[in-house]
Coordinates of C-alpha atoms and ligand atoms in Angstrom, one line a residue:
M1 CA 14.5 10.3 -36.1
R2 CA 17.4 7.9 -36.0
T3 CA 19.3 6.1 -33.2
Q4 CA 21.4 3.0 -32.8
V5 CA 19.1 1.0 -30.5
G6 CA 15.3 1.7 -30.4
I7 CA 13.9 0.6 -27.0
I8 CA 10.2 0.0 -26.4
G9 CA 9.3 0.5 -22.7
C10 CA 10.4 2.5 -19.7
G11 CA 10.1 -0.4 -17.2
P12 CA 13.2 -1.8 -15.4
A13 CA 14.4 -3.6 -18.6
G14 CA 14.1 -0.6 -20.9
L15 CA 15.6 1.9 -18.4
F16 CA 18.5 -0.2 -17.2
L17 CA 19.3 -0.9 -20.8
A18 CA 19.3 2.8 -21.7
L19 CA 21.8 3.5 -18.9
L20 CA 24.0 0.5 -19.8
L21 CA 24.1 1.5 -23.5
A22 CA 24.9 5.1 -22.6
R23 CA 27.8 3.9 -20.5
A24 CA 29.1 2.0 -23.5
G25 CA 28.7 5.0 -25.7
I26 CA 25.8 3.5 -27.7
G27 CA 22.9 5.7 -28.7
C28 CA 19.3 4.8 -27.8
V29 CA 15.8 6.2 -27.5
N30 CA 13.1 4.8 -25.2
L31 CA 9.4 4.9 -26.3
E32 CA 6.9 4.5 -23.4
R33 CA 3.1 4.1 -23.7
R34 CA 2.4 5.4 -20.2
S35 CA 2.9 8.8 -18.7
R36 CA 6.1 9.4 -16.6
A37 CA 3.8 9.9 -13.5
E38 CA 2.2 6.5 -14.0
V39 CA 5.5 4.8 -14.5
E40 CA 6.8 6.4 -11.3
T41 CA 3.8 5.5 -9.1
T42 CA 2.7 1.9 -10.2
L43 CA 3.4 -0.5 -7.3
R44 CA 5.1 -3.7 -8.1
A45 CA 8.3 -5.4 -7.0
G46 CA 10.1 -4.8 -3.7
V47 CA 13.3 -6.8 -3.6
L48 CA 16.6 -6.3 -5.5
E49 CA 19.3 -9.0 -5.7
H50 CA 22.7 -8.0 -4.3
W51 CA 24.3 -7.4 -7.8
V52 CA 21.3 -5.2 -9.0
A53 CA 21.9 -2.8 -6.1
E54 CA 25.6 -2.7 -7.0
L55 CA 24.7 -2.1 -10.6
M56 CA 22.7 0.9 -9.6
D57 CA 25.8 2.3 -7.9
A58 CA 28.0 1.6 -10.9
L59 CA 25.5 3.4 -13.2
G60 CA 25.5 6.4 -10.8
V61 CA 21.9 6.1 -9.8
G62 CA 22.3 4.4 -6.4
V63 CA 22.7 7.3 -4.0
R64 CA 19.0 7.6 -2.9
M65 CA 18.7 3.8 -2.8
R66 CA 21.8 3.5 -0.4
R67 CA 20.2 6.2 1.8
E68 CA 16.5 5.0 1.9
A69 CA 16.5 1.3 1.2
H70 CA 16.4 -1.5 3.8
F71 CA 19.3 -4.0 3.6
H72 CA 18.2 -7.4 4.9
A73 CA 20.7 -10.1 6.0
G74 CA 18.0 -12.8 5.9
I75 CA 14.4 -13.8 5.5
T76 CA 12.0 -15.6 7.9
L77 CA 10.1 -18.7 6.8
Q78 CA 7.1 -19.7 8.8
W79 CA 4.9 -22.8 8.9
Q80 CA 2.8 -24.6 11.5
R81 CA 3.2 -21.5 13.8
Q82 CA 7.0 -21.8 13.9
R83 CA 9.4 -19.3 12.5
Y84 CA 12.9 -20.0 11.1
H85 CA 15.5 -17.3 10.2
L86 CA 17.3 -18.1 7.0
D87 CA 20.7 -16.3 7.4
I88 CA 21.3 -15.3 3.8
E89 CA 24.4 -13.2 4.7
A90 CA 26.1 -16.1 6.5
L91 CA 25.1 -18.6 3.8
T92 CA 26.3 -16.6 0.8
G93 CA 29.6 -15.1 2.1
G94 CA 28.2 -11.7 3.1
R95 CA 25.6 -10.9 0.5
R96 CA 22.3 -9.1 1.4
V97 CA 19.1 -8.3 -0.4
T98 CA 17.8 -4.7 -0.8
V99 CA 14.2 -3.9 -0.1
Y100 CA 13.6 -0.9 -2.3
P101 CA 10.3 -0.6 -4.3
Q102 CA 10.4 -0.9 -8.1
H103 CA 8.8 2.6 -8.6
E104 CA 11.6 4.2 -6.6
V105 CA 14.2 2.3 -8.8
L106 CA 12.4 3.7 -11.8
K107 CA 12.4 7.2 -10.5
D108 CA 16.1 7.0 -10.0
L109 CA 16.7 5.5 -13.5
I110 CA 14.6 8.1 -15.2
A111 CA 16.3 11.0 -13.4
G112 CA 19.7 9.5 -14.2
R113 CA 18.9 9.1 -17.8
L114 CA 17.4 12.5 -18.3
A115 CA 20.4 14.1 -16.5
Q116 CA 22.6 12.5 -19.2
G117 CA 20.5 14.2 -21.9
G118 CA 19.0 10.8 -22.8
E119 CA 15.7 10.7 -24.8
L120 CA 12.7 9.1 -23.0
I121 CA 9.5 9.7 -24.9
F122 CA 6.4 9.0 -22.7
D123 CA 2.7 8.8 -23.7
V124 CA 3.4 7.3 -27.1
E125 CA 0.6 5.5 -29.0
E126 CA 0.3 3.1 -31.9
T127 CA 3.8 1.6 -31.5
E128 CA 4.6 -0.5 -34.5
I129 CA 7.7 -2.7 -35.1
R130 CA 8.8 -2.8 -38.7
G131 CA 11.5 -4.4 -40.9
I132 CA 13.1 -6.7 -38.3
D133 CA 13.8 -9.3 -41.0
G134 CA 15.8 -6.8 -43.1
A135 CA 18.7 -4.4 -42.6
A136 CA 16.7 -1.3 -41.7
P137 CA 14.3 -1.9 -38.8
S138 CA 12.3 0.9 -37.4
I139 CA 9.5 1.7 -34.9
G140 CA 6.5 3.7 -35.9
F141 CA 4.8 5.7 -33.1
R142 CA 2.6 8.7 -32.4
R143 CA 3.1 11.3 -29.6
K144 CA -0.2 12.1 -28.1
G145 CA -2.3 14.1 -30.6
S146 CA 0.6 14.4 -33.1
E147 CA 1.6 13.0 -36.5
L148 CA 2.9 9.5 -37.0
E149 CA 6.7 9.4 -36.6
T150 CA 9.4 6.8 -37.4
L151 CA 12.3 5.9 -35.2
E152 CA 14.9 4.3 -37.5
C153 CA 17.5 2.2 -35.8
D154 CA 20.0 -0.7 -36.1
Y155 CA 18.2 -2.9 -33.5
V156 CA 14.8 -2.9 -31.9
V157 CA 14.6 -4.0 -28.2
G158 CA 11.1 -5.0 -26.9
A159 CA 11.3 -4.2 -23.2
D160 CA 7.5 -3.7 -23.3
G161 CA 6.3 -6.1 -20.6
F162 CA 4.0 -9.1 -20.9
H163 CA 1.2 -7.4 -22.8
G164 CA 3.4 -5.3 -25.2
P165 CA 3.6 -5.9 -29.0
A166 CA 7.3 -7.0 -29.3
R167 CA 6.9 -10.8 -28.5
Q168 CA 4.0 -11.0 -31.0
A169 CA 6.4 -9.5 -33.7
I170 CA 8.3 -12.8 -33.6
P171 CA 6.4 -15.0 -36.1
R172 CA 4.2 -17.6 -34.3
S173 CA 6.0 -20.4 -36.2
A174 CA 9.4 -19.2 -34.9
R175 CA 8.7 -19.2 -31.2
V176 CA 7.6 -21.7 -28.5
E177 CA 5.8 -20.5 -25.4
Y178 CA 5.9 -22.5 -22.1
E179 CA 3.3 -21.6 -19.5
K180 CA 1.9 -22.6 -16.1
V181 CA -1.0 -20.8 -14.5
Y182 CA -1.4 -21.3 -10.7
P183 CA -4.9 -21.7 -9.2
F184 CA -4.3 -18.8 -6.7
G185 CA -3.4 -15.1 -6.7
W186 CA -2.1 -12.5 -4.2
L187 CA -4.1 -9.8 -2.6
G188 CA -1.5 -7.0 -1.9
I189 CA -2.0 -4.2 0.6
L190 CA -0.2 -1.1 1.8
T191 CA -0.9 -0.1 5.4
Q192 CA 0.1 2.9 7.5
A193 CA 1.8 1.0 10.3
K194 CA 5.1 0.5 12.1
K195 CA 7.2 -2.6 11.2
S196 CA 6.0 -5.8 13.0
W197 CA 9.2 -7.8 12.2
H198 CA 12.8 -6.9 11.3
E199 CA 12.8 -8.8 8.0
L200 CA 10.5 -10.3 5.4
I201 CA 8.3 -13.3 6.5
Y202 CA 7.2 -15.9 3.9
A203 CA 4.5 -18.0 5.6
N204 CA 2.4 -21.1 4.7
Q205 CA -0.1 -21.5 7.5
A206 CA -3.8 -21.6 8.2
G207 CA -4.9 -22.4 4.7
G208 CA -2.4 -20.6 2.6
F209 CA 0.4 -18.1 1.9
A210 CA 1.1 -14.7 3.4
L211 CA 4.1 -12.4 2.9
L212 CA 5.1 -9.6 5.3
S213 CA 7.3 -7.0 3.6
T214 CA 8.0 -3.3 4.1
R215 CA 8.2 0.0 2.3
S216 CA 9.4 2.4 5.0
D217 CA 9.4 2.7 8.8
D218 CA 5.8 3.8 8.6
V219 CA 4.4 2.0 5.6
Q220 CA 4.2 -1.8 5.3
R221 CA 3.5 -4.1 2.3
M222 CA 1.7 -7.4 2.9
Y223 CA 0.3 -10.1 0.7
V224 CA -2.2 -12.9 1.3
Q225 CA -3.1 -15.8 -1.0
C226 CA -6.5 -15.5 -2.6
D227 CA -8.6 -16.7 -5.5
P228 CA -7.1 -15.2 -8.7
A229 CA -10.6 -14.3 -10.0
D230 CA -11.5 -12.6 -6.7
N231 CA -12.2 -8.9 -6.5
V232 CA -10.9 -6.5 -3.8
E233 CA -14.5 -5.5 -3.0
N234 CA -14.8 -8.9 -1.4
W235 CA -12.0 -8.0 0.9
P236 CA -13.1 -5.5 3.6
D237 CA -10.2 -4.5 5.9
D238 CA -11.4 -6.8 8.8
R239 CA -11.3 -9.9 6.6
I240 CA -7.7 -9.0 5.4
W241 CA -6.5 -8.5 9.0
D242 CA -8.2 -11.8 10.1
E243 CA -6.4 -13.7 7.3
L244 CA -3.0 -12.0 7.9
D245 CA -3.3 -12.6 11.7
A246 CA -4.1 -16.3 11.1
R247 CA -1.4 -16.9 8.6
L248 CA 1.4 -14.9 10.3
G249 CA 0.4 -15.8 13.9
T250 CA 2.7 -17.6 16.4
D251 CA 2.4 -18.9 19.9
D252 CA 5.1 -16.8 21.5
G253 CA 3.1 -13.6 22.1
W254 CA 4.1 -11.8 18.9
S255 CA 1.3 -9.9 17.2
L256 CA 0.9 -8.2 13.8
I257 CA 0.6 -4.4 14.0
H258 CA -2.5 -3.3 12.2
G259 CA -2.9 0.1 10.5
T260 CA -5.1 2.0 8.0
I261 CA -5.1 0.1 4.7
F262 CA -4.8 2.6 1.8
Q263 CA -4.1 0.4 -1.2
K264 CA -5.4 -3.1 -2.3
N265 CA -4.9 -5.0 -5.5
I266 CA -5.1 -8.6 -6.7
V267 CA -2.7 -10.3 -9.1
G268 CA -2.8 -13.8 -10.6
L269 CA 0.3 -16.0 -10.5
R270 CA 1.8 -17.5 -13.6
S271 CA 5.1 -18.9 -15.0
F272 CA 5.8 -18.2 -18.7
V273 CA 8.8 -18.4 -21.0
C274 CA 9.1 -17.5 -24.8
E275 CA 11.9 -19.1 -26.7
P276 CA 13.8 -17.7 -28.5
M277 CA 14.1 -14.1 -27.3
Q278 CA 15.3 -12.7 -30.6
H279 CA 14.3 -12.7 -34.3
G280 CA 16.3 -10.8 -37.0
K281 CA 17.0 -7.3 -35.6
L282 CA 14.5 -7.7 -32.7
F283 CA 15.5 -8.7 -29.1
I284 CA 13.0 -9.1 -26.3
A285 CA 13.9 -8.7 -22.6
G286 CA 12.2 -8.9 -19.2
D287 CA 8.5 -9.6 -18.8
A288 CA 8.1 -9.4 -22.6
A289 CA 9.9 -12.8 -22.7
H290 CA 9.2 -14.4 -19.4
I291 CA 7.0 -14.2 -16.3
V292 CA 7.7 -15.7 -12.9
P293 CA 5.3 -15.9 -10.0
P294 CA 6.3 -13.2 -7.5
T295 CA 7.1 -15.6 -4.6
G296 CA 10.8 -15.7 -5.4
A297 CA 11.1 -11.9 -6.0
K298 CA 12.8 -12.6 -9.3
G299 CA 10.9 -10.7 -12.1
L300 CA 12.6 -7.3 -11.9
N301 CA 16.0 -8.9 -11.3
L302 CA 15.7 -11.2 -14.3
A303 CA 14.7 -8.3 -16.5
V304 CA 17.9 -6.5 -15.4
A305 CA 20.0 -9.7 -16.1
D306 CA 18.6 -9.9 -19.6
V307 CA 19.6 -6.3 -20.5
L308 CA 23.0 -6.7 -18.9
V309 CA 23.7 -9.6 -21.3
L310 CA 22.2 -7.6 -24.2
S311 CA 24.2 -4.5 -23.5
R312 CA 27.5 -6.5 -23.4
A313 CA 26.6 -8.2 -26.7
L314 CA 25.7 -4.8 -28.3
E315 CA 29.0 -3.4 -27.0
A316 CA 30.9 -6.3 -28.6
R317 CA 29.1 -5.6 -31.8
Y318 CA 29.6 -1.9 -32.0
R319 CA 33.1 -1.7 -30.4
R320 CA 34.8 -4.7 -31.9
G321 CA 32.5 -5.8 -34.8
E322 CA 31.8 -9.2 -33.0
Q323 CA 28.5 -10.7 -33.8
E324 CA 28.7 -14.0 -31.7
A325 CA 27.4 -12.7 -28.3
L326 CA 24.5 -11.1 -30.0
D327 CA 23.6 -14.3 -31.9
R328 CA 23.8 -16.1 -28.6
Y329 CA 21.8 -13.5 -26.6
S330 CA 18.7 -15.7 -26.2
E331 CA 20.6 -18.9 -25.4
T332 CA 22.7 -17.1 -22.7
C333 CA 19.7 -15.5 -21.1
L334 CA 17.6 -18.6 -21.1
R335 CA 20.1 -20.5 -18.9
R336 CA 19.5 -18.0 -16.1
I337 CA 15.8 -17.6 -16.8
W338 CA 15.0 -21.3 -16.5
K339 CA 16.9 -21.4 -13.1
A340 CA 14.8 -18.5 -11.9
E341 CA 11.7 -20.2 -13.2
R342 CA 12.6 -23.3 -11.3
F343 CA 13.3 -21.3 -8.1
S344 CA 10.1 -19.2 -8.4
W345 CA 8.0 -22.4 -9.1
F346 CA 9.7 -24.1 -6.1
M347 CA 9.0 -21.2 -3.7
T348 CA 5.4 -20.9 -5.0
T349 CA 4.6 -24.5 -4.7
M350 CA 6.2 -24.9 -1.2
L351 CA 4.5 -21.9 0.3
H352 CA 1.0 -21.9 -1.1
D353 CA -2.0 -24.0 -0.3
N354 CA -3.0 -25.4 -3.7
P355 CA -6.7 -26.6 -3.9
Q356 CA -5.7 -29.0 -6.6
E357 CA -3.1 -30.8 -4.4
S358 CA -3.7 -33.6 -1.9
G359 CA -2.9 -33.8 1.8
F360 CA 0.2 -35.8 0.8
D361 CA 1.5 -32.9 -1.3
R362 CA 0.9 -30.5 1.6
R363 CA 3.0 -32.7 3.9
I364 CA 5.8 -32.7 1.4
H365 CA 5.8 -28.9 1.4
F366 CA 6.1 -28.8 5.2
A367 CA 9.0 -31.3 4.9
E368 CA 10.7 -29.1 2.3
L369 CA 10.4 -26.2 4.8
D370 CA 11.7 -28.2 7.6
L371 CA 14.6 -29.4 5.5
L372 CA 15.7 -25.8 5.2
R373 CA 16.0 -25.7 9.0
T374 CA 17.9 -28.9 9.3
S375 CA 20.1 -29.0 6.2
R376 CA 22.7 -26.4 5.5
A377 CA 22.9 -27.5 1.9
A378 CA 19.2 -26.9 1.3
A379 CA 19.3 -23.6 3.1
M380 CA 22.4 -22.5 1.1
S381 CA 20.6 -23.4 -2.2
L382 CA 17.6 -21.2 -1.3
A383 CA 19.9 -18.3 -0.1
E384 CA 22.0 -18.4 -3.2
N385 CA 19.0 -18.2 -5.5
Y386 CA 17.2 -15.6 -3.4
V387 CA 20.2 -13.2 -3.3
G388 CA 21.0 -13.8 -7.0
L389 CA 22.9 -16.5 -8.8
A390 CA 26.3 -15.8 -10.2
F391 CA 26.5 -15.1 -14.0
D392 CA 28.1 -18.0 -15.9
Ligands
FAD1 P1 7.4 -3.8 -17.2 O1 7.8 -3.3 -15.9 O2 6.1 -4.3 -17.5 O3 7.7 -2.6 -18.2 C1 7.3 -2.6 -19.6 C2 6.9 -1.2 -20.0 O4 6.6 -1.2 -21.4 C3 5.7 -0.6 -19.3 O5 6.1 0.7 -18.7 C4 4.7 -0.5 -20.4 O6 3.8 0.7 -20.2 C5 5.5 -0.3 -21.6 N1 4.8 -0.7 -22.9 C6 4.0 -1.7 -23.0 N2 3.5 -1.7 -24.3 C7 4.0 -0.7 -24.9 C8 3.9 -0.1 -26.2 N3 3.1 -0.7 -27.1 N4 4.6 1.0 -26.5 C9 5.4 1.6 -25.6 N5 5.6 1.2 -24.4 C10 4.9 0.0 -24.0 N6 10.2 -8.7 -9.3 C11 11.3 -8.7 -8.5 O7 12.4 -8.8 -9.0 N7 11.2 -8.7 -7.1 C12 10.0 -8.6 -6.5 O8 10.0 -8.5 -5.2 C13 8.8 -8.6 -7.3 N8 7.6 -8.5 -6.7 C14 6.5 -8.4 -7.5 C15 5.2 -8.2 -6.9 C16 4.1 -8.1 -7.6 C17 2.8 -7.9 -6.9 C18 4.2 -8.0 -9.1 C19 2.9 -7.8 -9.9 C20 5.4 -8.2 -9.7 C21 6.5 -8.3 -8.9 N9 7.8 -8.5 -9.5 C22 8.9 -8.6 -8.7 C23 7.9 -8.5 -11.0 C24 8.4 -7.2 -11.6 O9 7.6 -6.2 -11.2 C25 8.4 -7.3 -13.1 O10 9.1 -8.5 -13.5 C26 9.2 -6.2 -13.8 O11 8.3 -5.0 -13.8 C27 9.5 -6.5 -15.3 O12 10.1 -5.3 -15.9 P2 10.0 -5.1 -17.4 O13 10.8 -3.8 -17.7 O14 10.4 -6.3 -18.2 O15 8.5 -4.9 -17.7
DHB2 C1 7.8 -8.0 -2.2 C2 7.3 -8.7 -3.3 C3 7.7 -10.0 -3.5 O1 7.2 -10.7 -4.6 C4 8.6 -10.7 -2.7 O2 8.9 -11.9 -3.0 C5 9.1 -10.0 -1.6 C6 8.7 -8.7 -1.4 C7 7.4 -6.6 -2.0 O3 6.5 -6.1 -2.7 O4 7.9 -6.1 -1.0

């Protein structure tokens, strides 16, 4: 089998790239380890930056998102039982964030790509990246229960997430990895309940972080800070509601609406960057190259930013024979990535109770939160980062 660009992964990075390349008239094939059903049901991100929602429209896959998503003009920050509304729309000249779950985005991208006749191969095993130092790279793989096959291509794109093989295909001596692991995780729940508040609440109160988000009028998504090594078995529903009530509670009579909890999971928080993001004919994108803690809602958005840069560079290469943008892919992406790393680290540090920090540090975080209330410049900086920075 032969194509121009062989893509490993059908996550946000791999699927957005497939649609972007198709729009530019460049051939590609996606190889995905998981089944289509698993890709379309795994719960992850919830928030799209303004331009990502617009990109879905431009790629012809935004119709259901426009109908079903929630468009939020701001977020609420909470500490010491006080709430503050950060008016993102006013602070950014009219931009909003879109609350639309990642698996719904993926459903729309998969349907859009298949409708174009695009090739997405699910359930592949034994993916092997070959020949990236030479002129004829390829990807070896096996469809479930079948013979080994080879996908020959001009370029290999590793959009295979943090645990995929692509980053490891860059020789250890040719890459540098930067990492920070936080001493806390998030317990995430889905509950059958009406909305308790009109927008997302990010809270640092009563010993830690909590996030109130939404999935629909009847299903709500909430997170509470926990030990990253903890197990959901240690979190009976009553304990979860007690923590959420304490962390989201106010003194003005508001109360959190409880419902049946039907999903629980725990994730650890880390920051990670691999430099460079290319080697020979291999390019890595999204979580394969970098991880942000989820507090800034940046991971999916950053994955899409990488493949937008990559698709433009590949278009310049195929259409006009220009190599420069491709050679600078990593450098171009890393400028945005490090700003997102900084923002995600800042939100995470400000909003969590870190057992390794002192009382002094905690006071500084409350001062940072209060500064957002009293300084338009500080509020504007947060709003611009949250809704999505401009591309330079
Ligand atoms: P992935 O989504 O990991 O996709 C990689 C794909 O490659 C997977 O489907 C995998 O099966 C496949 N693969 C791996 N190995 C192979 C192989 N050998 N062969 C073939 N296929 C392979 N981000 C936001 O922007 N906003 C948010 O609000 C947000 N909230 C989050 C909340 C939580 C709790 C979590 C865990 C994450 C959140 N994120 C958020 C982050 C976001 O989900 C990720 O950054 C995003 O999924 C990255 O996309 P990706 O395509 O790079 O990688
Ligand atoms: C959601 C996840 C996030 O990490 C975030 O910052 C906001 C919302 C969510 O899953 O809804």
